Amino acid sequence: LGHKWMDAQLEATYEGPEAVQRRQLTLTMTNELFLAQFHNWVAEMREIAGKRPGTGACTLATAMQLWLWTLTHLQKATDADGGKLYQSARQGVTFPLADALCWLLAARQFILDVIELAEKGPASPALADGLPALVDFYTDLCHVQAARAAGEVGRISAALVYGYNRHPAWNAGAARSCYQADDLVALESFIPGLASAAGDVIESDGSHPPKAGPCARFDGMEQFMRLRAKLDGCLTGSQLAKDRAAEALTKVMIPEALDYPA
């Protein structure tokens, strides 16, 4: 216990409180109990989306699924040199994933708070007047925040999933993975249209398209790409919600109060 206390003190001194909290999150978010709870939260957001579609809960649920896939993948994946990605020493991996989780949890709690406002607000005399408009305003803000959280999760996940792979270069390996122009011409006679679908082609003189290297391949990433594409589509309507919330702010009225300073 004494050693743990000293380690905590060192982290707090040299890394700061944020680093300590992130480190705690990185340990917690791989816990089986937490992951089971997280799966329940995804189902909870789907259910809320069916009842209150304007909250952005469906967007958030998809982002949560993407985060889960990324976490599972990173625990098994290695970098271009064979080094394990998800480990305590690689805070460039674990900390961003913890940050993405915080975006998700904050947006989820916001949605739950607005639902509680809608359900319990009528019982409060201070909120009864104009409550529907207030709930609509906060519902739009929920949608905006869910979209922002989804964007952060998508960005962080893509950077971690793809970023530790080495980009192909124009070398001997590239020659084996690309079409040769002469071979492509010969194949075209058997498979019409193949040339138009070919990605990277190396000409007979060794010249190639002017770019860093052949396009990277993403074998085994099909589910991630489907989830990412789905998440992008789930942003539908988020900007409309932002516009509605902005317009609502222009109509805010401050009621007169006797004790209001002159």
Tab-separated table of C-alpha atoms in Angstrom, residues 22-181:
chain	number	residue	atom	x	y	z
A	22	ARG	CA	-6.921	9.087	-17.130
A	23	ARG	CA	-4.742	6.288	-15.824
A	24	GLN	CA	-7.529	5.149	-13.529
A	25	LEU	CA	-9.933	5.202	-16.460
A	26	THR	CA	-7.622	3.125	-18.645
A	27	LEU	CA	-7.578	0.449	-15.951
A	28	THR	CA	-11.322	0.575	-15.350
A	29	MET	CA	-12.524	0.563	-18.955
A	30	THR	CA	-11.090	-2.906	-19.628
A	31	ASN	CA	-12.781	-4.365	-16.551
A	32	GLU	CA	-15.351	-7.050	-17.441
A	33	LEU	CA	-17.950	-5.574	-15.110
A	34	PHE	CA	-17.582	-2.122	-16.656
A	35	LEU	CA	-17.785	-3.515	-20.193
A	36	ALA	CA	-20.975	-5.414	-19.317
A	37	GLN	CA	-22.429	-2.187	-17.939
A	38	PHE	CA	-21.316	-0.317	-21.050
A	39	HIS	CA	-23.156	-2.802	-23.285
A	40	ASN	CA	-26.279	-2.117	-21.219
A	41	TRP	CA	-25.789	1.611	-21.748
A	42	VAL	CA	-25.651	1.084	-25.520
A	43	ALA	CA	-28.968	-0.792	-25.367
A	44	GLU	CA	-30.353	1.948	-23.113
A	45	MET	CA	-29.467	4.628	-25.679
A	46	ARG	CA	-31.125	2.616	-28.461
A	47	GLU	CA	-34.288	2.354	-26.393
A	48	ILE	CA	-34.274	6.076	-25.647
A	49	ALA	CA	-33.725	6.804	-29.344
A	50	GLY	CA	-36.941	4.960	-30.155
A	51	LYS	CA	-38.927	7.026	-27.656
A	52	ARG	CA	-37.120	10.368	-27.999
A	53	PRO	CA	-35.462	10.458	-31.444
A	54	GLY	CA	-34.492	14.122	-31.204
A	55	THR	CA	-32.022	13.595	-28.362
A	56	GLY	CA	-29.258	12.151	-30.538
A	57	ALA	CA	-29.279	8.958	-28.461
A	58	CYS	CA	-29.084	6.824	-31.610
A	59	THR	CA	-25.977	8.715	-32.738
A	60	LEU	CA	-24.446	8.217	-29.323
A	61	ALA	CA	-25.218	4.483	-29.290
A	62	THR	CA	-23.409	4.017	-32.606
A	63	ALA	CA	-20.430	5.996	-31.295
A	64	MET	CA	-20.373	3.777	-28.212
A	65	GLN	CA	-20.302	0.684	-30.423
A	66	LEU	CA	-17.403	2.129	-32.404
A	67	TRP	CA	-15.527	2.853	-29.172
A	68	LEU	CA	-16.087	-0.713	-27.974
A	69	TRP	CA	-14.795	-2.163	-31.243
A	70	THR	CA	-11.730	0.074	-31.079
A	71	LEU	CA	-10.971	-0.904	-27.482
A	72	THR	CA	-11.257	-4.613	-28.286
A	73	HIS	CA	-9.088	-4.236	-31.384
A	74	LEU	CA	-6.354	-2.244	-29.652
A	75	GLN	CA	-6.043	-4.786	-26.853
A	76	LYS	CA	-4.988	-7.380	-29.442
A	77	ALA	CA	-3.280	-5.193	-32.049
A	78	THR	CA	0.382	-4.335	-32.444
A	79	ASP	CA	2.180	-1.456	-34.135
A	80	ALA	CA	4.283	-1.671	-37.296
A	81	ASP	CA	7.253	-2.934	-35.259
A	82	GLY	CA	5.278	-5.598	-33.418
A	83	GLY	CA	4.922	-3.664	-30.157
A	84	LYS	CA	1.752	-4.161	-28.124
A	85	LEU	CA	-0.521	-1.140	-28.402
A	86	TYR	CA	-2.779	-1.249	-25.356
A	87	GLN	CA	-0.489	-1.195	-22.334
A	88	SER	CA	0.095	1.217	-19.465
A	89	ALA	CA	3.391	2.438	-20.911
A	90	ARG	CA	1.722	3.598	-24.148
A	91	GLN	CA	-0.306	6.520	-22.922
A	92	GLY	CA	-0.528	7.825	-26.478
A	93	VAL	CA	-2.968	4.947	-26.996
A	94	THR	CA	-4.711	4.558	-23.658
A	95	PHE	CA	-5.208	8.228	-22.785
A	96	PRO	CA	-6.958	9.268	-26.038
A	97	LEU	CA	-9.252	6.257	-25.687
A	98	ALA	CA	-10.073	7.370	-22.139
A	99	ASP	CA	-10.782	10.882	-23.458
A	100	ALA	CA	-13.167	9.421	-26.048
A	101	LEU	CA	-14.966	7.525	-23.290
A	102	CYS	CA	-15.424	10.762	-21.334
A	103	TRP	CA	-17.090	12.391	-24.351
A	104	LEU	CA	-19.526	9.471	-24.525
A	105	LEU	CA	-20.345	9.380	-20.827
A	106	ALA	CA	-20.878	13.144	-20.640
A	107	ALA	CA	-23.273	13.105	-23.607
A	108	ARG	CA	-25.141	10.114	-22.167
A	109	GLN	CA	-25.621	11.819	-18.817
A	110	PHE	CA	-26.828	14.988	-20.535
A	111	ILE	CA	-29.524	12.978	-22.316
A	112	LEU	CA	-30.599	11.315	-19.064
A	113	ASP	CA	-30.764	14.708	-17.327
A	114	VAL	CA	-33.028	16.130	-20.035
A	115	ILE	CA	-35.319	13.100	-19.807
A	116	GLU	CA	-35.589	13.640	-16.055
A	117	LEU	CA	-36.396	17.304	-16.690
A	118	ALA	CA	-39.188	16.314	-19.069
A	119	GLU	CA	-40.635	13.742	-16.673
A	120	LYS	CA	-40.328	15.581	-13.355
A	121	GLY	CA	-40.458	19.186	-14.523
A	122	PRO	CA	-44.283	19.445	-14.482
A	123	ALA	CA	-44.228	18.831	-10.718
A	124	SER	CA	-42.169	21.991	-10.167
A	125	PRO	CA	-44.125	25.271	-10.133
A	126	ALA	CA	-40.989	27.161	-11.162
A	127	LEU	CA	-40.670	25.080	-14.342
A	128	ALA	CA	-44.277	24.436	-15.260
A	129	ASP	CA	-44.584	27.621	-17.326
A	130	GLY	CA	-42.835	27.154	-20.644
A	131	LEU	CA	-41.515	23.681	-19.825
A	132	PRO	CA	-42.214	22.149	-23.274
A	133	ALA	CA	-40.133	24.827	-25.009
A	134	LEU	CA	-37.355	24.418	-22.445
A	135	VAL	CA	-37.304	20.647	-22.952
A	136	ASP	CA	-37.224	21.103	-26.731
A	137	PHE	CA	-34.271	23.474	-26.396
A	138	TYR	CA	-32.289	21.090	-24.208
A	139	THR	CA	-33.228	18.163	-26.455
A	140	ASP	CA	-31.647	19.979	-29.388
A	141	LEU	CA	-28.558	20.684	-27.285
A	142	CYS	CA	-28.381	16.967	-26.462
A	143	HIS	CA	-28.394	16.186	-30.176
A	144	VAL	CA	-25.634	18.710	-30.811
A	145	GLN	CA	-23.506	17.332	-27.977
A	146	ALA	CA	-24.080	13.725	-29.048
A	147	ALA	CA	-22.929	14.621	-32.565
A	148	ARG	CA	-19.839	16.372	-31.211
A	149	ALA	CA	-19.028	13.382	-29.004
A	150	ALA	CA	-19.518	11.039	-31.962
A	151	GLY	CA	-17.153	13.141	-34.047
A	152	GLU	CA	-14.460	12.997	-31.374
A	153	VAL	CA	-14.871	9.249	-30.948
A	154	GLY	CA	-14.662	8.710	-34.704
A	155	ARG	CA	-11.549	10.869	-35.008
A	156	ILE	CA	-9.746	9.270	-32.065
A	157	SER	CA	-10.719	5.731	-33.057
A	158	ALA	CA	-9.586	6.138	-36.665
A	159	ALA	CA	-6.267	7.653	-35.589
A	160	LEU	CA	-5.570	4.775	-33.192
A	161	VAL	CA	-6.773	1.958	-35.447
A	162	TYR	CA	-4.945	3.122	-38.578
A	163	GLY	CA	-2.220	5.373	-37.230
A	164	TYR	CA	0.138	2.679	-35.936
A	165	ASN	CA	0.367	0.880	-39.293
A	166	ARG	CA	3.280	1.765	-41.555
A	167	HIS	CA	2.198	3.283	-44.863
A	168	PRO	CA	3.270	1.268	-47.942
A	169	ALA	CA	6.150	2.727	-49.954
A	170	TRP	CA	7.214	2.447	-53.578
A	171	ASN	CA	9.635	-0.428	-53.081
A	172	ALA	CA	9.953	-4.062	-54.101
A	173	GLY	CA	6.995	-4.964	-51.910
A	174	ALA	CA	4.861	-2.394	-53.690
A	175	ALA	CA	5.668	-3.950	-57.039
A	176	ARG	CA	4.231	-7.247	-55.825
A	177	SER	CA	1.021	-5.670	-54.505
A	178	CYS	CA	0.305	-3.390	-57.487
A	179	TYR	CA	-0.800	-4.092	-61.017
A	180	GLN	CA	1.873	-3.969	-63.710
A	181	ALA	CA	0.654	-1.980	-66.716
